[in-house]
Amino acid sequence: MYDETVTVVENRPLTGGHFLLSVHSPRQAQATRPGQFAMVRLLGRSDVLLRRPMSIYDVAPGSAGVPPAPLGGPPPRQGRRRPPAQSAIRVGGPLQGRLRPPLQQVGSPLQGRLRPPHQEAEIVQLLYKVVGRGTRLMAELKPGDRVGMLAPLGHGFFQEEYLDRARGADEVLHVAGGIGIAALLLPARQLALAGMRQRLFFGGRTRWDLVGVQDFKPYVSATVLATEDGSRGYRGYVTRPLEEYLERRRDKRF
């Protein structure tokens, strides 16, 4: 755990009021384990005193003047109607995949054990949604701004005991709703490197809340989506298709 004053590299707007904040912090990036989180403090604001807890979405290499790899893939097509204050910014682009090492093939020396920390990681990425005053102010951060960040915090998901249980399963199921997806990308990557079969169940209120789906595609065999308004995937909560899937596969271990 390190208490650092870090520099904003990018604060990218996504769909549905979500942002991907990338900061330069090599020590925190290299110490991060899947499932850990950060406490973010806005500097120079006497009216916002408390730190904001946020899951660490990803860590990535970085170099001077070059932003980290963005959240993968374009957002859903918005048609004529767009949520207020949303821009048609493409999520992904020429930098995608350039700054992140490729997924190692199952059967590599990493299979069956934990991936060591990325010794070249310099960038910490936080996926967040604007829901109140603190996150509204965060959305105004620009490259070069400074914020306080205490990270990494928490035990995380990835201990040897966790991996041992996963080895005994036929498939690992990731289930997330809304911004909860932020905690799952690093675990999904680690399990893929260990040779585990995975499936993602992801739900949100609307299609605009389903951010980051493309980033999981290299690591999961299938993705099941649900929205409360039916604008994408199943209509209703994501627990419905999850229950149906488990019912059809009673003979499997998850």
PDB file of C-alpha atoms in Angstrom:
ATOM      1  CA  MET A   1       0.000   0.000   0.000  1.00  0.00           C
ATOM      2  CA  TYR A   2       1.328   3.403  -1.018  1.00  0.00           C
ATOM      3  CA  ASP A   3      -0.036   6.876  -0.355  1.00  0.00           C
ATOM      4  CA  GLU A   4       0.936   8.843  -3.460  1.00  0.00           C
ATOM      5  CA  THR A   5       0.213  12.095  -5.239  1.00  0.00           C
ATOM      6  CA  VAL A   6      -0.235  10.896  -8.822  1.00  0.00           C
ATOM      7  CA  THR A   7      -0.581  12.547 -12.224  1.00  0.00           C
ATOM      8  CA  VAL A   8      -3.616  12.104 -14.464  1.00  0.00           C
ATOM      9  CA  VAL A   9      -2.660  10.671 -17.860  1.00  0.00           C
ATOM     10  CA  GLU A  10      -6.173  10.422 -19.265  1.00  0.00           C
ATOM     11  CA  ASN A  11      -9.756  10.780 -18.041  1.00  0.00           C
ATOM     12  CA  ARG A  12     -11.761   9.247 -20.850  1.00  0.00           C
ATOM     13  CA  PRO A  13     -15.562   9.661 -21.037  1.00  0.00           C
ATOM     14  CA  LEU A  14     -17.483   6.500 -21.890  1.00  0.00           C
ATOM     15  CA  THR A  15     -21.220   5.888 -22.217  1.00  0.00           C
ATOM     16  CA  GLY A  16     -23.821   6.407 -19.491  1.00  0.00           C
ATOM     17  CA  GLY A  17     -21.789   8.807 -17.370  1.00  0.00           C
ATOM     18  CA  HIS A  18     -18.856   6.404 -16.957  1.00  0.00           C
ATOM     19  CA  PHE A  19     -15.219   7.458 -17.110  1.00  0.00           C
ATOM     20  CA  LEU A  20     -11.900   5.626 -17.282  1.00  0.00           C
ATOM     21  CA  LEU A  21      -9.324   7.484 -15.196  1.00  0.00           C
ATOM     22  CA  SER A  22      -5.689   6.588 -15.906  1.00  0.00           C
ATOM     23  CA  VAL A  23      -2.964   7.847 -13.580  1.00  0.00           C
ATOM     24  CA  HIS A  24       0.794   7.431 -13.612  1.00  0.00           C
ATOM     25  CA  SER A  25       1.867   5.555 -10.492  1.00  0.00           C
ATOM     26  CA  PRO A  26       4.459   2.798 -11.079  1.00  0.00           C
ATOM     27  CA  ARG A  27       4.743   1.614  -7.465  1.00  0.00           C
ATOM     28  CA  GLN A  28       0.992   1.240  -7.050  1.00  0.00           C
ATOM     29  CA  ALA A  29       0.566  -0.366 -10.476  1.00  0.00           C
ATOM     30  CA  GLN A  30       3.245  -2.979  -9.832  1.00  0.00           C
ATOM     31  CA  ALA A  31       1.894  -3.807  -6.369  1.00  0.00           C
ATOM     32  CA  THR A  32      -1.736  -4.277  -7.491  1.00  0.00           C
ATOM     33  CA  ARG A  33      -3.375  -7.696  -7.276  1.00  0.00           C
ATOM     34  CA  PRO A  34      -6.739  -8.655  -8.827  1.00  0.00           C
ATOM     35  CA  GLY A  35      -9.733  -7.424  -6.861  1.00  0.00           C
ATOM     36  CA  GLN A  36      -7.966  -4.656  -4.968  1.00  0.00           C
ATOM     37  CA  PHE A  37      -9.105  -1.036  -4.817  1.00  0.00           C
ATOM     38  CA  ALA A  38      -7.872   2.533  -4.393  1.00  0.00           C
ATOM     39  CA  MET A  39      -8.951   5.515  -2.305  1.00  0.00           C
ATOM     40  CA  VAL A  40      -8.902   8.701  -4.394  1.00  0.00           C
ATOM     41  CA  ARG A  41      -8.634  12.198  -2.909  1.00  0.00           C
ATOM     42  CA  LEU A  42      -9.223  15.413  -4.849  1.00  0.00           C
ATOM     43  CA  LEU A  43      -6.498  17.911  -4.028  1.00  0.00           C
ATOM     44  CA  GLY A  44      -7.077  21.570  -3.275  1.00  0.00           C
ATOM     45  CA  ARG A  45     -10.790  21.084  -2.476  1.00  0.00           C
ATOM     46  CA  SER A  46     -11.849  22.029   1.042  1.00  0.00           C
ATOM     47  CA  ASP A  47     -15.443  21.080   0.196  1.00  0.00           C
ATOM     48  CA  VAL A  48     -14.577  17.465  -0.695  1.00  0.00           C
ATOM     49  CA  LEU A  49     -12.651  15.982   2.194  1.00  0.00           C
ATOM     50  CA  LEU A  50     -13.330  12.253   2.026  1.00  0.00           C
ATOM     51  CA  ARG A  51     -11.497   9.878  -0.268  1.00  0.00           C
ATOM     52  CA  ARG A  52     -13.560   7.945  -2.826  1.00  0.00           C
ATOM     53  CA  PRO A  53     -13.096   4.138  -2.881  1.00  0.00           C
ATOM     54  CA  MET A  54     -12.803   2.732  -6.409  1.00  0.00           C
ATOM     55  CA  SER A  55     -11.955  -0.700  -7.769  1.00  0.00           C
ATOM     56  CA  ILE A  56      -8.748  -0.927  -9.755  1.00  0.00           C
ATOM     57  CA  TYR A  57      -9.928  -1.850 -13.232  1.00  0.00           C
ATOM     58  CA  ASP A  58      -6.554  -2.511 -14.813  1.00  0.00           C
ATOM     59  CA  VAL A  59      -2.846  -1.739 -14.780  1.00  0.00           C
ATOM     60  CA  ALA A  60      -0.807  -1.136 -17.912  1.00  0.00           C
ATOM     61  CA  PRO A  61       2.651  -0.195 -19.102  1.00  0.00           C
ATOM     62  CA  GLY A  62       3.135   3.401 -20.121  1.00  0.00           C
ATOM     63  CA  SER A  63       5.727   5.752 -21.550  1.00  0.00           C
ATOM     64  CA  ALA A  64       6.211   9.486 -21.466  1.00  0.00           C
ATOM     65  CA  GLY A  65       3.505  11.290 -23.380  1.00  0.00           C
ATOM     66  CA  VAL A  66       1.678   8.114 -24.425  1.00  0.00           C
ATOM     67  CA  PRO A  67      -1.676   7.278 -22.807  1.00  0.00           C
ATOM     68  CA  PRO A  68      -2.424   3.720 -21.658  1.00  0.00           C
ATOM     69  CA  ALA A  69      -4.503   1.271 -23.639  1.00  0.00           C
ATOM     70  CA  PRO A  70      -8.151   2.399 -23.428  1.00  0.00           C
ATOM     71  CA  LEU A  71     -11.175   0.389 -22.527  1.00  0.00           C
ATOM     72  CA  GLY A  72     -11.661  -2.042 -25.399  1.00  0.00           C
ATOM     73  CA  GLY A  73     -14.183  -1.812 -28.201  1.00  0.00           C
ATOM     74  CA  PRO A  74     -16.706   0.781 -29.318  1.00  0.00           C
ATOM     75  CA  PRO A  75     -19.778   1.616 -27.233  1.00  0.00           C
ATOM     76  CA  PRO A  76     -23.190   0.326 -28.321  1.00  0.00           C
ATOM     77  CA  ARG A  77     -24.690   2.240 -31.239  1.00  0.00           C
ATOM     78  CA  GLN A  78     -26.718   5.067 -29.803  1.00  0.00           C
ATOM     79  CA  GLY A  79     -28.936   5.902 -32.780  1.00  0.00           C
ATOM     80  CA  ARG A  80     -30.710   9.239 -32.684  1.00  0.00           C
ATOM     81  CA  ARG A  81     -31.330   9.402 -28.964  1.00  0.00           C
ATOM     82  CA  ARG A  82     -28.438   9.927 -26.584  1.00  0.00           C
ATOM     83  CA  PRO A  83     -28.352  10.340 -22.829  1.00  0.00           C
ATOM     84  CA  PRO A  84     -27.831  13.948 -21.700  1.00  0.00           C
ATOM     85  CA  ALA A  85     -24.266  15.243 -21.758  1.00  0.00           C
ATOM     86  CA  GLN A  86     -22.963  12.148 -23.548  1.00  0.00           C
ATOM     87  CA  SER A  87     -20.552  12.488 -26.421  1.00  0.00           C
ATOM     88  CA  ALA A  88     -20.099  10.036 -29.260  1.00  0.00           C
ATOM     89  CA  ILE A  89     -16.507   9.321 -28.282  1.00  0.00           C
ATOM     90  CA  ARG A  90     -15.234   6.029 -29.565  1.00  0.00           C
ATOM     91  CA  VAL A  91     -14.078   3.762 -26.740  1.00  0.00           C
ATOM     92  CA  GLY A  92     -10.996   2.157 -28.168  1.00  0.00           C
ATOM     93  CA  GLY A  93      -8.779   3.097 -31.056  1.00  0.00           C
ATOM     94  CA  PRO A  94      -5.301   2.829 -32.544  1.00  0.00           C
ATOM     95  CA  LEU A  95      -3.630   2.485 -29.149  1.00  0.00           C
ATOM     96  CA  GLN A  96      -5.723  -0.498 -28.097  1.00  0.00           C
ATOM     97  CA  GLY A  97      -3.558  -3.546 -27.556  1.00  0.00           C
ATOM     98  CA  ARG A  98      -0.307  -1.676 -28.308  1.00  0.00           C
ATOM     99  CA  LEU A  99       0.666  -1.043 -24.727  1.00  0.00           C
ATOM    100  CA  ARG A 100      -0.530  -4.273 -23.169  1.00  0.00           C
ATOM    101  CA  PRO A 101       1.293  -7.607 -23.584  1.00  0.00           C
ATOM    102  CA  PRO A 102      -0.727 -10.227 -25.480  1.00  0.00           C
ATOM    103  CA  LEU A 103      -2.564 -12.973 -23.660  1.00  0.00           C
ATOM    104  CA  GLN A 104      -0.256 -15.940 -23.226  1.00  0.00           C
ATOM    105  CA  GLN A 105      -1.465 -19.222 -24.609  1.00  0.00           C
ATOM    106  CA  VAL A 106      -2.936 -21.767 -22.225  1.00  0.00           C
ATOM    107  CA  GLY A 107      -0.217 -24.301 -21.579  1.00  0.00           C
ATOM    108  CA  SER A 108       2.482 -21.662 -21.117  1.00  0.00           C
ATOM    109  CA  PRO A 109       4.750 -21.699 -18.046  1.00  0.00           C
ATOM    110  CA  LEU A 110       2.182 -19.480 -16.291  1.00  0.00           C
ATOM    111  CA  GLN A 111      -0.592 -22.048 -16.516  1.00  0.00           C
ATOM    112  CA  GLY A 112      -1.790 -23.216 -13.114  1.00  0.00           C
ATOM    113  CA  ARG A 113      -0.048 -20.557 -11.032  1.00  0.00           C
ATOM    114  CA  LEU A 114      -0.445 -16.903 -10.236  1.00  0.00           C
ATOM    115  CA  ARG A 115       0.874 -14.345 -12.671  1.00  0.00           C
ATOM    116  CA  PRO A 116       3.693 -12.278 -11.131  1.00  0.00           C
ATOM    117  CA  PRO A 117       3.182  -8.524 -10.897  1.00  0.00           C
ATOM    118  CA  HIS A 118       3.860  -6.673 -14.131  1.00  0.00           C
ATOM    119  CA  GLN A 119       7.296  -5.206 -13.547  1.00  0.00           C
ATOM    120  CA  GLU A 120       6.784  -2.670 -16.350  1.00  0.00           C
ATOM    121  CA  ALA A 121       3.355  -1.453 -15.185  1.00  0.00           C
ATOM    122  CA  GLU A 122       3.212   2.294 -14.645  1.00  0.00           C
ATOM    123  CA  ILE A 123      -0.459   3.130 -15.166  1.00  0.00           C
ATOM    124  CA  VAL A 124      -3.369   2.462 -12.797  1.00  0.00           C
ATOM    125  CA  GLN A 125      -6.827   2.586 -14.404  1.00  0.00           C
ATOM    126  CA  LEU A 126      -9.999   3.274 -12.419  1.00  0.00           C
ATOM    127  CA  LEU A 127     -13.432   2.786 -13.963  1.00  0.00           C
ATOM    128  CA  TYR A 128     -16.065   4.964 -12.288  1.00  0.00           C
ATOM    129  CA  LYS A 129     -19.532   6.402 -12.812  1.00  0.00           C
ATOM    130  CA  VAL A 130     -20.666   9.935 -12.016  1.00  0.00           C
ATOM    131  CA  VAL A 131     -23.223   9.582  -9.209  1.00  0.00           C
ATOM    132  CA  GLY A 132     -22.573  12.505  -6.852  1.00  0.00           C
ATOM    133  CA  ARG A 133     -20.543  15.624  -6.197  1.00  0.00           C
ATOM    134  CA  GLY A 134     -17.210  13.848  -5.754  1.00  0.00           C
ATOM    135  CA  THR A 135     -17.392  11.887  -8.988  1.00  0.00           C
ATOM    136  CA  ARG A 136     -18.731  14.936 -10.850  1.00  0.00           C
ATOM    137  CA  LEU A 137     -15.572  16.781  -9.849  1.00  0.00           C
ATOM    138  CA  MET A 138     -13.466  13.778 -10.835  1.00  0.00           C
ATOM    139  CA  ALA A 139     -15.033  13.887 -14.293  1.00  0.00           C
ATOM    140  CA  GLU A 140     -13.497  17.354 -14.721  1.00  0.00           C
ATOM    141  CA  LEU A 141      -9.929  16.101 -14.219  1.00  0.00           C
ATOM    142  CA  LYS A 142      -7.591  16.732 -17.157  1.00  0.00           C
ATOM    143  CA  PRO A 143      -4.218  15.240 -18.153  1.00  0.00           C
ATOM    144  CA  GLY A 144      -1.530  16.739 -15.962  1.00  0.00           C
ATOM    145  CA  ASP A 145      -3.824  17.265 -12.963  1.00  0.00           C
ATOM    146  CA  ARG A 146      -2.769  15.704  -9.659  1.00  0.00           C
ATOM    147  CA  VAL A 147      -4.821  13.618  -7.262  1.00  0.00           C
ATOM    148  CA  GLY A 148      -4.062  11.797  -4.048  1.00  0.00           C
ATOM    149  CA  MET A 149      -4.348   8.013  -4.208  1.00  0.00           C
ATOM    150  CA  LEU A 150      -3.964   5.381  -1.509  1.00  0.00           C
ATOM    151  CA  ALA A 151      -3.503   1.984  -3.159  1.00  0.00           C
ATOM    152  CA  PRO A 152      -3.609  -0.923  -3.503  1.00  0.00           C
ATOM    153  CA  LEU A 153      -6.017  -1.768  -0.694  1.00  0.00           C
ATOM    154  CA  GLY A 154      -7.907  -4.917   0.267  1.00  0.00           C
ATOM    155  CA  HIS A 155      -7.018  -8.601   0.116  1.00  0.00           C
ATOM    156  CA  GLY A 156      -8.307  -8.987  -3.427  1.00  0.00           C
ATOM    157  CA  PHE A 157      -9.727 -12.127  -4.982  1.00  0.00           C
ATOM    158  CA  PHE A 158      -6.527 -13.794  -5.982  1.00  0.00           C
ATOM    159  CA  GLN A 159      -4.922 -15.967  -3.374  1.00  0.00           C
ATOM    160  CA  GLU A 160      -3.600 -19.468  -3.982  1.00  0.00           C
ATOM    161  CA  GLU A 161      -6.625 -20.854  -2.133  1.00  0.00           C
ATOM    162  CA  TYR A 162      -8.935 -19.067  -4.576  1.00  0.00           C
ATOM    163  CA  LEU A 163      -7.061 -20.477  -7.556  1.00  0.00           C
ATOM    164  CA  ASP A 164      -7.124 -23.986  -6.077  1.00  0.00           C
ATOM    165  CA  ARG A 165     -10.928 -23.830  -5.819  1.00  0.00           C
ATOM    166  CA  ALA A 166     -11.150 -22.563  -9.394  1.00  0.00           C
ATOM    167  CA  ARG A 167      -9.075 -25.498 -10.638  1.00  0.00           C
ATOM    168  CA  GLY A 168     -11.697 -27.877  -9.290  1.00  0.00           C
ATOM    169  CA  ALA A 169     -14.516 -26.232 -11.269  1.00  0.00           C
ATOM    170  CA  ASP A 170     -15.679 -26.949 -14.805  1.00  0.00           C
ATOM    171  CA  GLU A 171     -16.175 -23.232 -15.367  1.00  0.00           C
ATOM    172  CA  VAL A 172     -15.722 -19.978 -13.451  1.00  0.00           C
ATOM    173  CA  LEU A 173     -18.718 -17.632 -13.594  1.00  0.00           C
ATOM    174  CA  HIS A 174     -18.232 -13.888 -13.187  1.00  0.00           C
ATOM    175  CA  VAL A 175     -21.422 -12.014 -12.245  1.00  0.00           C
ATOM    176  CA  ALA A 176     -21.524  -8.210 -12.189  1.00  0.00           C
ATOM    177  CA  GLY A 177     -24.077  -5.433 -12.171  1.00  0.00           C
ATOM    178  CA  GLY A 178     -23.290  -1.926 -13.387  1.00  0.00           C
ATOM    179  CA  ILE A 179     -20.060  -0.445 -12.086  1.00  0.00           C
ATOM    180  CA  GLY A 180     -19.338  -3.718 -10.267  1.00  0.00           C
ATOM    181  CA  ILE A 181     -17.690  -4.849 -13.501  1.00  0.00           C
ATOM    182  CA  ALA A 182     -14.668  -2.742 -12.539  1.00  0.00           C
ATOM    183  CA  ALA A 183     -13.450  -5.358 -10.062  1.00  0.00           C
ATOM    184  CA  LEU A 184     -13.483  -8.320 -12.455  1.00  0.00           C
ATOM    185  CA  LEU A 185     -11.146  -7.657 -15.387  1.00  0.00           C
ATOM    186  CA  LEU A 186      -7.892  -8.416 -13.565  1.00  0.00           C
ATOM    187  CA  PRO A 187      -9.237 -11.666 -12.035  1.00  0.00           C
ATOM    188  CA  ALA A 188     -10.560 -12.754 -15.450  1.00  0.00           C
ATOM    189  CA  ARG A 189      -7.156 -12.213 -17.025  1.00  0.00           C
ATOM    190  CA  GLN A 190      -5.365 -14.136 -14.294  1.00  0.00           C
ATOM    191  CA  LEU A 191      -7.746 -17.079 -14.535  1.00  0.00           C
ATOM    192  CA  ALA A 192      -7.351 -17.159 -18.317  1.00  0.00           C
ATOM    193  CA  LEU A 193      -3.584 -17.277 -17.948  1.00  0.00           C
ATOM    194  CA  ALA A 194      -4.046 -20.182 -15.544  1.00  0.00           C
ATOM    195  CA  GLY A 195      -6.074 -22.046 -18.185  1.00  0.00           C
ATOM    196  CA  MET A 196      -9.534 -21.670 -16.624  1.00  0.00           C
ATOM    197  CA  ARG A 197     -12.742 -21.671 -18.654  1.00  0.00           C
ATOM    198  CA  GLN A 198     -14.843 -18.591 -17.812  1.00  0.00           C
ATOM    199  CA  ARG A 199     -18.199 -17.006 -18.571  1.00  0.00           C
ATOM    200  CA  LEU A 200     -19.319 -13.445 -17.825  1.00  0.00           C
ATOM    201  CA  PHE A 201     -22.842 -12.460 -16.724  1.00  0.00           C
ATOM    202  CA  PHE A 202     -23.162  -8.679 -16.819  1.00  0.00           C
ATOM    203  CA  GLY A 203     -26.242  -6.553 -16.180  1.00  0.00           C
ATOM    204  CA  GLY A 204     -27.152  -2.881 -16.017  1.00  0.00           C
ATOM    205  CA  ARG A 205     -30.128  -0.552 -15.942  1.00  0.00           C
ATOM    206  CA  THR A 206     -29.697   0.338 -19.633  1.00  0.00           C
ATOM    207  CA  ARG A 207     -27.349  -0.495 -22.504  1.00  0.00           C
ATOM    208  CA  TRP A 208     -25.281   2.565 -21.602  1.00  0.00           C
ATOM    209  CA  ASP A 209     -24.248   0.875 -18.348  1.00  0.00           C
ATOM    210  CA  LEU A 210     -22.650  -2.118 -20.085  1.00  0.00           C
ATOM    211  CA  VAL A 211     -19.145  -0.698 -20.367  1.00  0.00           C
ATOM    212  CA  GLY A 212     -15.964  -2.708 -20.823  1.00  0.00           C
ATOM    213  CA  VAL A 213     -17.575  -5.784 -22.409  1.00  0.00           C
ATOM    214  CA  GLN A 214     -14.988  -5.890 -25.195  1.00  0.00           C
ATOM    215  CA  ASP A 215     -12.130  -6.031 -22.689  1.00  0.00           C
ATOM    216  CA  PHE A 216     -13.329  -9.393 -21.384  1.00  0.00           C
ATOM    217  CA  LYS A 217     -13.577 -11.114 -24.757  1.00  0.00           C
ATOM    218  CA  PRO A 218      -9.980 -12.430 -24.824  1.00  0.00           C
ATOM    219  CA  TYR A 219     -10.501 -14.109 -21.453  1.00  0.00           C
ATOM    220  CA  VAL A 220     -14.056 -15.520 -21.326  1.00  0.00           C
ATOM    221  CA  SER A 221     -15.676 -18.130 -23.547  1.00  0.00           C
ATOM    222  CA  ALA A 222     -19.053 -16.360 -23.548  1.00  0.00           C
ATOM    223  CA  THR A 223     -20.718 -13.178 -22.328  1.00  0.00           C
ATOM    224  CA  VAL A 224     -24.364 -12.986 -21.219  1.00  0.00           C
ATOM    225  CA  LEU A 225     -25.848  -9.486 -20.997  1.00  0.00           C
ATOM    226  CA  ALA A 226     -29.034  -8.181 -19.374  1.00  0.00           C
ATOM    227  CA  THR A 227     -30.631  -4.753 -18.966  1.00  0.00           C
ATOM    228  CA  GLU A 228     -33.588  -3.725 -16.859  1.00  0.00           C
ATOM    229  CA  ASP A 229     -35.175  -1.841 -19.759  1.00  0.00           C
ATOM    230  CA  GLY A 230     -34.450  -4.546 -22.332  1.00  0.00           C
ATOM    231  CA  SER A 231     -32.299  -2.264 -24.485  1.00  0.00           C
ATOM    232  CA  ARG A 232     -29.591  -4.923 -24.725  1.00  0.00           C
ATOM    233  CA  GLY A 233     -29.552  -8.632 -23.941  1.00  0.00           C
ATOM    234  CA  TYR A 234     -32.109 -10.168 -21.575  1.00  0.00           C
ATOM    235  CA  ARG A 235     -34.793  -7.917 -20.118  1.00  0.00           C
ATOM    236  CA  GLY A 236     -34.547  -7.802 -16.328  1.00  0.00           C
ATOM    237  CA  TYR A 237     -31.833  -8.568 -13.810  1.00  0.00           C
ATOM    238  CA  VAL A 238     -28.773 -10.551 -14.847  1.00  0.00           C
ATOM    239  CA  THR A 239     -29.563 -13.098 -12.139  1.00  0.00           C
ATOM    240  CA  ARG A 240     -32.371 -14.456 -14.334  1.00  0.00           C
ATOM    241  CA  PRO A 241     -30.161 -15.809 -17.154  1.00  0.00           C
ATOM    242  CA  LEU A 242     -27.672 -16.909 -14.497  1.00  0.00           C
ATOM    243  CA  GLU A 243     -30.310 -19.027 -12.769  1.00  0.00           C
ATOM    244  CA  GLU A 244     -31.409 -20.502 -16.094  1.00  0.00           C
ATOM    245  CA  TYR A 245     -27.833 -21.369 -16.987  1.00  0.00           C
ATOM    246  CA  LEU A 246     -27.208 -23.082 -13.646  1.00  0.00           C
ATOM    247  CA  GLU A 247     -30.472 -25.005 -13.938  1.00  0.00           C
ATOM    248  CA  ARG A 248     -29.485 -26.386 -17.349  1.00  0.00           C
ATOM    249  CA  ARG A 249     -26.081 -27.468 -16.071  1.00  0.00           C
ATOM    250  CA  ARG A 250     -26.777 -29.076 -12.751  1.00  0.00           C
ATOM    251  CA  ASP A 251     -24.153 -31.716 -13.434  1.00  0.00           C
ATOM    252  CA  LYS A 252     -21.356 -29.141 -13.700  1.00  0.00           C
ATOM    253  CA  ARG A 253     -19.175 -27.624 -11.010  1.00  0.00           C
ATOM    254  CA  PHE A 254     -18.926 -23.823 -10.854  1.00  0.00           C
TER     255      PHE A 254
END
